[in-house]
PDB file of C-alpha atoms in Angstrom:
ATOM      1  CA  UNK A 733      -0.905  15.535 -23.043  1.00 51.00           C
ATOM      2  CA  UNK A 734       0.479  12.255 -21.524  1.00 57.00           C
ATOM      3  CA  UNK A 735      -2.474   9.901 -20.592  1.00 70.00           C
ATOM      4  CA  UNK A 736      -2.000   8.124 -17.075  1.00 75.00           C
ATOM      5  CA  UNK A 737      -3.858   4.993 -16.038  1.00 81.00           C
ATOM      6  CA  UNK A 738      -6.798   5.712 -13.734  1.00 85.00           C
ATOM      7  CA  UNK A 739      -5.550   4.730 -10.275  1.00 84.00           C
ATOM      8  CA  UNK A 740      -9.033   3.709  -9.091  1.00 85.00           C
ATOM      9  CA  UNK A 741      -9.019   1.045 -12.311  1.00 89.00           C
ATOM     10  CA  UNK A 742      -5.171   0.044 -11.473  1.00 88.00           C
ATOM     11  CA  UNK A 743      -6.890  -0.294  -7.985  1.00 87.00           C
ATOM     12  CA  UNK A 744      -9.088  -2.888  -9.686  1.00 90.00           C
ATOM     13  CA  UNK A 745      -6.529  -4.131 -11.816  1.00 92.00           C
ATOM     14  CA  UNK A 746      -4.573  -5.140  -8.699  1.00 90.00           C
ATOM     15  CA  UNK A 747      -7.079  -6.622  -6.941  1.00 90.00           C
ATOM     16  CA  UNK A 748      -8.217  -9.386  -9.909  1.00 91.00           C
ATOM     17  CA  UNK A 749      -4.282  -9.719 -10.116  1.00 91.00           C
ATOM     18  CA  UNK A 750      -4.534 -11.308  -5.982  1.00 89.00           C
ATOM     19  CA  UNK A 751      -7.732 -13.073  -7.066  1.00 91.00           C
ATOM     20  CA  UNK A 752      -6.407 -15.132 -10.004  1.00 92.00           C
ATOM     21  CA  UNK A 753      -3.269 -16.157  -7.679  1.00 90.00           C
ATOM     22  CA  UNK A 754      -5.451 -17.035  -4.530  1.00 90.00           C
ATOM     23  CA  UNK A 755      -6.933 -19.337  -7.357  1.00 91.00           C
ATOM     24  CA  UNK A 756      -3.090 -20.555  -7.782  1.00 91.00           C
ATOM     25  CA  UNK A 757      -3.597 -19.345 -11.689  1.00 91.00           C
ATOM     26  CA  UNK A 758      -1.197 -17.105 -13.875  1.00 91.00           C
ATOM     27  CA  UNK A 759      -2.595 -13.694 -14.126  1.00 93.00           C
ATOM     28  CA  UNK A 760      -3.055 -13.021 -17.618  1.00 93.00           C
ATOM     29  CA  UNK A 761      -4.294 -10.899 -19.363  1.00 93.00           C
ATOM     30  CA  UNK A 762      -7.437 -12.805 -19.991  1.00 94.00           C
ATOM     31  CA  UNK A 763      -7.953 -13.667 -16.834  1.00 94.00           C
ATOM     32  CA  UNK A 764      -7.477 -10.195 -15.281  1.00 94.00           C
ATOM     33  CA  UNK A 765      -9.793  -8.811 -17.757  1.00 95.00           C
ATOM     34  CA  UNK A 766     -12.732 -11.396 -16.746  1.00 94.00           C
ATOM     35  CA  UNK A 767     -11.903 -11.097 -13.154  1.00 93.00           C
ATOM     36  CA  UNK A 768     -12.511  -7.244 -13.060  1.00 93.00           C
ATOM     37  CA  UNK A 769     -15.357  -6.994 -15.848  1.00 93.00           C
ATOM     38  CA  UNK A 770     -16.996  -9.870 -13.199  1.00 92.00           C
ATOM     39  CA  UNK A 771     -16.460  -7.907  -9.756  1.00 91.00           C
ATOM     40  CA  UNK A 772     -16.254  -4.021 -11.641  1.00 91.00           C
ATOM     41  CA  UNK A 773     -18.540  -4.403 -15.061  1.00 91.00           C
ATOM     42  CA  UNK A 774     -15.490  -3.177 -16.701  1.00 90.00           C
ATOM     43  CA  UNK A 775     -15.102  -3.744 -20.447  1.00 93.00           C
ATOM     44  CA  UNK A 776     -12.101  -5.463 -21.938  1.00 93.00           C
ATOM     45  CA  UNK A 777     -11.040  -2.634 -23.878  1.00 94.00           C
ATOM     46  CA  UNK A 778     -10.950  -0.136 -20.688  1.00 93.00           C
ATOM     47  CA  UNK A 779      -9.415  -3.208 -18.801  1.00 93.00           C
ATOM     48  CA  UNK A 780      -6.979  -3.686 -21.294  1.00 94.00           C
ATOM     49  CA  UNK A 781      -5.909   0.040 -21.838  1.00 92.00           C
ATOM     50  CA  UNK A 782      -5.775   0.614 -18.331  1.00 91.00           C
ATOM     51  CA  UNK A 783      -3.287  -2.263 -17.908  1.00 92.00           C
ATOM     52  CA  UNK A 784      -1.065  -1.417 -20.368  1.00 91.00           C
ATOM     53  CA  UNK A 785      -0.962   1.989 -18.814  1.00 88.00           C
ATOM     54  CA  UNK A 786      -0.263   0.865 -15.241  1.00 86.00           C
ATOM     55  CA  UNK A 787       2.560  -1.145 -16.815  1.00 87.00           C
ATOM     56  CA  UNK A 788       4.013   2.098 -18.331  1.00 83.00           C
ATOM     57  CA  UNK A 789       4.064   4.241 -15.063  1.00 78.00           C
ATOM     58  CA  UNK A 790       5.353   1.239 -12.833  1.00 78.00           C
ATOM     59  CA  UNK A 791       2.157   0.744 -10.984  1.00 81.00           C
ATOM     60  CA  UNK A 792       1.833  -3.174 -12.625  1.00 86.00           C
ATOM     61  CA  UNK A 793       4.927  -5.170 -13.399  1.00 87.00           C
ATOM     62  CA  UNK A 794       4.494  -7.642 -16.878  1.00 88.00           C
ATOM     63  CA  UNK A 795       6.711 -10.489 -16.597  1.00 89.00           C
ATOM     64  CA  UNK A 796       7.285 -13.122 -19.286  1.00 86.00           C
ATOM     65  CA  UNK A 797       8.132 -16.583 -18.528  1.00 83.00           C
ATOM     66  CA  UNK A 798       8.453 -19.255 -21.582  1.00 83.00           C
ATOM     67  CA  UNK A 799       7.030 -16.864 -23.995  1.00 85.00           C
ATOM     68  CA  UNK A 800       3.845 -15.848 -21.683  1.00 88.00           C
ATOM     69  CA  UNK A 801       3.097 -12.605 -20.112  1.00 89.00           C
ATOM     70  CA  UNK A 802       2.164 -12.470 -16.437  1.00 92.00           C
ATOM     71  CA  UNK A 803       1.101  -9.208 -14.309  1.00 92.00           C
ATOM     72  CA  UNK A 804       2.655  -9.006 -10.444  1.00 88.00           C
ATOM     73  CA  UNK A 805       1.936  -6.212  -8.019  1.00 84.00           C
ATOM     74  CA  UNK A 806       5.441  -4.222  -7.582  1.00 76.00           C
ATOM     75  CA  UNK A 807       4.900  -4.369  -3.672  1.00 70.00           C
ATOM     76  CA  UNK A 808       4.248  -7.913  -3.897  1.00 67.00           C
ATOM     77  CA  UNK A 809       6.238  -9.215  -6.914  1.00 60.00           C
ATOM     78  CA  UNK A 810       6.956 -13.095  -5.436  1.00 60.00           C
ATOM     79  CA  UNK A 811       9.216 -14.861  -7.341  1.00 52.00           C
ATOM     80  CA  UNK A 812      11.172 -13.717 -10.614  1.00 44.00           C
ATOM     81  CA  UNK A 813      11.406 -15.794 -13.045  1.00 41.00           C
ATOM     82  CA  UNK A 814      12.989 -15.782 -16.678  1.00 39.00           C
ATOM     83  CA  UNK A 815      11.836 -11.654 -16.900  1.00 41.00           C
ATOM     84  CA  UNK A 816      13.009 -10.102 -19.993  1.00 43.00           C
ATOM     85  CA  UNK A 817      14.504  -6.770 -19.856  1.00 39.00           C
ATOM     86  CA  UNK A 818      11.604  -4.985 -22.244  1.00 42.00           C
ATOM     87  CA  UNK A 819       9.156  -5.965 -19.704  1.00 41.00           C
ATOM     88  CA  UNK A 820      10.221  -3.305 -17.331  1.00 41.00           C
ATOM     89  CA  UNK A 821       8.508  -0.192 -17.018  1.00 43.00           C
ATOM     90  CA  UNK A 822       9.707   2.614 -20.104  1.00 45.00           C
ATOM     91  CA  UNK A 823      10.130   6.096 -19.938  1.00 42.00           C
ATOM     92  CA  UNK A 824       6.436   7.540 -20.039  1.00 43.00           C
ATOM     93  CA  UNK A 825       6.313  10.048 -22.802  1.00 44.00           C
ATOM     94  CA  UNK A 826       6.887  13.350 -22.215  1.00 42.00           C
ATOM     95  CA  UNK A 827       8.181  12.497 -19.008  1.00 42.00           C
ATOM     96  CA  UNK A 828      12.124  13.388 -17.604  1.00 39.00           C
ATOM     97  CA  UNK A 829      12.532  10.679 -15.410  1.00 44.00           C
ATOM     98  CA  UNK A 830      11.551   6.717 -15.675  1.00 43.00           C
ATOM     99  CA  UNK A 831       8.765   5.448 -14.576  1.00 48.00           C
ATOM    100  CA  UNK A 832      10.023   2.474 -12.875  1.00 47.00           C
ATOM    101  CA  UNK A 833      12.619   4.677 -10.434  1.00 59.00           C
ATOM    102  CA  UNK A 834       9.199   5.609  -8.314  1.00 68.00           C
ATOM    103  CA  UNK A 835       8.579   1.491  -7.947  1.00 67.00           C
ATOM    104  CA  UNK A 836      11.396   1.395  -5.346  1.00 76.00           C
ATOM    105  CA  UNK A 837      10.290   4.330  -3.595  1.00 82.00           C
ATOM    106  CA  UNK A 838       9.213   3.809   0.186  1.00 86.00           C
ATOM    107  CA  UNK A 839       5.696   5.420  -0.049  1.00 87.00           C
ATOM    108  CA  UNK A 840       4.639   4.012   3.765  1.00 89.00           C
ATOM    109  CA  UNK A 841       7.678   5.958   5.025  1.00 91.00           C
ATOM    110  CA  UNK A 842       6.606   9.195   2.893  1.00 92.00           C
ATOM    111  CA  UNK A 843       3.158   9.255   3.881  1.00 93.00           C
ATOM    112  CA  UNK A 844       4.054   8.624   7.559  1.00 93.00           C
ATOM    113  CA  UNK A 845       6.929  11.363   7.675  1.00 94.00           C
ATOM    114  CA  UNK A 846       4.321  13.785   5.753  1.00 94.00           C
ATOM    115  CA  UNK A 847       1.200  13.340   8.215  1.00 95.00           C
ATOM    116  CA  UNK A 848       3.632  13.526  11.571  1.00 94.00           C
ATOM    117  CA  UNK A 849       5.704  16.270   9.925  1.00 94.00           C
ATOM    118  CA  UNK A 850       1.998  18.533   9.388  1.00 94.00           C
ATOM    119  CA  UNK A 851       1.269  17.807  12.758  1.00 93.00           C
ATOM    120  CA  UNK A 852      -2.895  18.008  12.366  1.00 93.00           C
ATOM    121  CA  UNK A 853      -4.358  16.328  15.134  1.00 91.00           C
ATOM    122  CA  UNK A 854      -7.516  15.811  13.391  1.00 92.00           C
ATOM    123  CA  UNK A 855      -5.322  14.018  10.487  1.00 93.00           C
ATOM    124  CA  UNK A 856      -4.199  15.258   7.170  1.00 94.00           C
ATOM    125  CA  UNK A 857      -5.682  15.117   3.938  1.00 93.00           C
ATOM    126  CA  UNK A 858      -4.359  13.874   1.030  1.00 91.00           C
ATOM    127  CA  UNK A 859      -3.750  17.381  -1.139  1.00 92.00           C
ATOM    128  CA  UNK A 860      -1.928  18.864   2.153  1.00 94.00           C
ATOM    129  CA  UNK A 861       0.368  15.384   2.436  1.00 94.00           C
ATOM    130  CA  UNK A 862       1.219  15.994  -1.130  1.00 93.00           C
ATOM    131  CA  UNK A 863       2.048  19.648  -0.696  1.00 93.00           C
ATOM    132  CA  UNK A 864       4.045  18.728   2.037  1.00 94.00           C
ATOM    133  CA  UNK A 865       5.772  16.222   0.164  1.00 94.00           C
ATOM    134  CA  UNK A 866       6.750  18.419  -2.534  1.00 93.00           C
ATOM    135  CA  UNK A 867       8.082  20.933  -0.466  1.00 94.00           C
ATOM    136  CA  UNK A 868      10.689  18.672   0.900  1.00 93.00           C
ATOM    137  CA  UNK A 869      14.246  19.916  -1.097  1.00 92.00           C
ATOM    138  CA  UNK A 870      15.256  16.329  -0.778  1.00 92.00           C
ATOM    139  CA  UNK A 871      12.313  14.267  -2.292  1.00 91.00           C
ATOM    140  CA  UNK A 872      12.521  16.768  -5.396  1.00 90.00           C
ATOM    141  CA  UNK A 873      13.739  13.452  -7.681  1.00 88.00           C
ATOM    142  CA  UNK A 874      10.520  11.781  -6.333  1.00 88.00           C
ATOM    143  CA  UNK A 875       7.938  14.740  -6.770  1.00 90.00           C
ATOM    144  CA  UNK A 876       8.849  16.057  -9.534  1.00 89.00           C
ATOM    145  CA  UNK A 877       7.823  12.707 -11.709  1.00 84.00           C
ATOM    146  CA  UNK A 878       4.724  12.986 -13.533  1.00 82.00           C
ATOM    147  CA  UNK A 879       3.207   9.749 -12.026  1.00 82.00           C
ATOM    148  CA  UNK A 880       3.747  11.254  -8.255  1.00 86.00           C
ATOM    149  CA  UNK A 881       0.496  12.467  -7.800  1.00 86.00           C
ATOM    150  CA  UNK A 882      -1.094   9.043  -9.203  1.00 83.00           C
ATOM    151  CA  UNK A 883       1.524   6.904  -7.367  1.00 85.00           C
ATOM    152  CA  UNK A 884       0.976   8.448  -3.884  1.00 89.00           C
ATOM    153  CA  UNK A 885      -3.322   8.123  -4.456  1.00 87.00           C
ATOM    154  CA  UNK A 886      -2.351   4.256  -4.655  1.00 85.00           C
ATOM    155  CA  UNK A 887       0.120   4.329  -1.874  1.00 86.00           C
ATOM    156  CA  UNK A 888      -2.323   5.985   0.012  1.00 89.00           C
ATOM    157  CA  UNK A 889      -5.068   3.733  -0.661  1.00 85.00           C
ATOM    158  CA  UNK A 890      -3.187   1.162  -0.250  1.00 83.00           C
ATOM    159  CA  UNK A 891      -1.754   1.877   3.325  1.00 86.00           C
ATOM    160  CA  UNK A 892      -5.338   2.097   4.442  1.00 87.00           C
ATOM    161  CA  UNK A 893      -5.898  -1.230   3.240  1.00 82.00           C
ATOM    162  CA  UNK A 894      -3.269  -2.736   4.802  1.00 81.00           C
ATOM    163  CA  UNK A 895      -3.745  -1.000   8.254  1.00 88.00           C
ATOM    164  CA  UNK A 896      -0.426   1.374   8.266  1.00 89.00           C
ATOM    165  CA  UNK A 897      -3.196   4.183   8.097  1.00 92.00           C
ATOM    166  CA  UNK A 898      -6.533   5.188   9.539  1.00 92.00           C
ATOM    167  CA  UNK A 899      -8.631   7.093   7.157  1.00 90.00           C
ATOM    168  CA  UNK A 900     -11.517   9.538   9.096  1.00 91.00           C
ATOM    169  CA  UNK A 901     -13.353  10.861   5.906  1.00 91.00           C
ATOM    170  CA  UNK A 902     -10.556  12.943   4.012  1.00 90.00           C
ATOM    171  CA  UNK A 903      -8.410  12.504   6.632  1.00 93.00           C
ATOM    172  CA  UNK A 904      -5.275  10.342   7.424  1.00 94.00           C
ATOM    173  CA  UNK A 905      -3.642   9.477  10.257  1.00 93.00           C
ATOM    174  CA  UNK A 906      -0.514   6.999  11.638  1.00 93.00           C
ATOM    175  CA  UNK A 907      -2.073   3.821  12.650  1.00 91.00           C
ATOM    176  CA  UNK A 908       1.011   3.713  15.117  1.00 88.00           C
ATOM    177  CA  UNK A 909      -0.590   0.397  16.429  1.00 83.00           C
ATOM    178  CA  UNK A 910       0.393  -1.395  13.293  1.00 67.00           C
ATOM    179  CA  UNK A 911       3.996  -0.338  13.495  1.00 61.00           C
ATOM    180  CA  UNK A 912       4.826  -2.279  16.602  1.00 56.00           C
ATOM    181  CA  UNK A 913       6.000  -5.919  16.480  1.00 48.00           C
ATOM    182  CA  UNK A 914       3.885  -8.871  16.298  1.00 44.00           C
ATOM    183  CA  UNK A 915       3.174 -10.335  19.121  1.00 43.00           C
ATOM    184  CA  UNK A 916       4.296  -7.683  21.145  1.00 42.00           C
ATOM    185  CA  UNK A 917       2.629  -7.949  24.366  1.00 41.00           C
ATOM    186  CA  UNK A 918       0.879  -4.289  25.359  1.00 41.00           C
ATOM    187  CA  UNK A 919       0.399  -2.966  28.862  1.00 38.00           C
ATOM    188  CA  UNK A 920      -0.620   0.179  30.228  1.00 41.00           C
ATOM    189  CA  UNK A 921      -0.610   1.437  34.019  1.00 42.00           C
ATOM    190  CA  UNK A 922      -4.802   1.537  33.431  1.00 42.00           C
ATOM    191  CA  UNK A 923      -5.216  -1.695  32.741  1.00 40.00           C
ATOM    192  CA  UNK A 924      -3.381  -2.938  36.088  1.00 43.00           C
ATOM    193  CA  UNK A 925      -6.272  -2.915  38.587  1.00 47.00           C
ATOM    194  CA  UNK A 926      -5.437  -3.211  42.534  1.00 53.00           C
ATOM    195  CA  UNK A 927      -6.513  -6.788  43.876  1.00 49.00           C
ATOM    196  CA  UNK A 928      -8.756  -6.736  47.022  1.00 54.00           C
ATOM    197  CA  UNK A 929      -8.022  -6.539  50.450  1.00 58.00           C
ATOM    198  CA  UNK A 930      -7.733 -10.094  51.847  1.00 53.00           C
ATOM    199  CA  UNK A 931      -9.268 -11.270  55.197  1.00 56.00           C
ATOM    200  CA  UNK A 932      -6.858 -14.143  56.989  1.00 56.00           C
ATOM    201  CA  UNK A 933      -9.203 -16.674  58.947  1.00 57.00           C
ATOM    202  CA  UNK A 934      -8.241 -16.852  62.779  1.00 59.00           C
ATOM    203  CA  UNK A 935      -5.858 -20.008  62.597  1.00 55.00           C
ATOM    204  CA  UNK A 936      -3.565 -18.240  59.831  1.00 53.00           C
ATOM    205  CA  UNK A 937      -3.844 -15.159  62.115  1.00 55.00           C
ATOM    206  CA  UNK A 938      -2.011 -16.597  64.745  1.00 57.00           C
ATOM    207  CA  UNK A 939       0.650 -17.724  62.082  1.00 54.00           C
ATOM    208  CA  UNK A 940       1.109 -14.342  61.188  1.00 52.00           C
ATOM    209  CA  UNK A 941       4.757 -13.587  62.603  1.00 54.00           C
ATOM    210  CA  UNK A 942       5.530  -9.312  62.210  1.00 49.00           C
TER     211      UNK A 942
END
């Protein structure tokens, strides 16, 4: 059985990477382990194991610069410098597709497509979203991946955190407000209130011509 990274631990590691970057430091193994341990109490051995598994399935990128390894979020990699080929995700044992094939998938579009296709007024569960995507013949190359379910769960959580999806219990809906252009003015007919009648003063009435 192929061992995959725990999506929750992967999310913790991604949060740690962003935290280290905000401190203007390089997201090394040591700093990532310290950040995850401080925030969630996870031991160093488990963090390192989950970090390696996340790299293998493409959830996290590992890059090497001047002999030093750093880790990046695939959705926000920043600047790449002197990246060695062997630092990209490799084939996951027992999987017919390369793990990094899913790095180029636009998960936000897939989630929107599924939720709109299901047409469930109250929202769609992650299980129904996955079933819908697996039923689409043009997505067979993606859904057949061994890590599809894991990456879908991670993408759904990110979409909620980014405001692209709204979560109500186990159900998800598209947040169409987040899809509108930034700074675009939004008006509705209901927001336009009628102006009160204007009363003319006596000297103004004399100046009115019909």
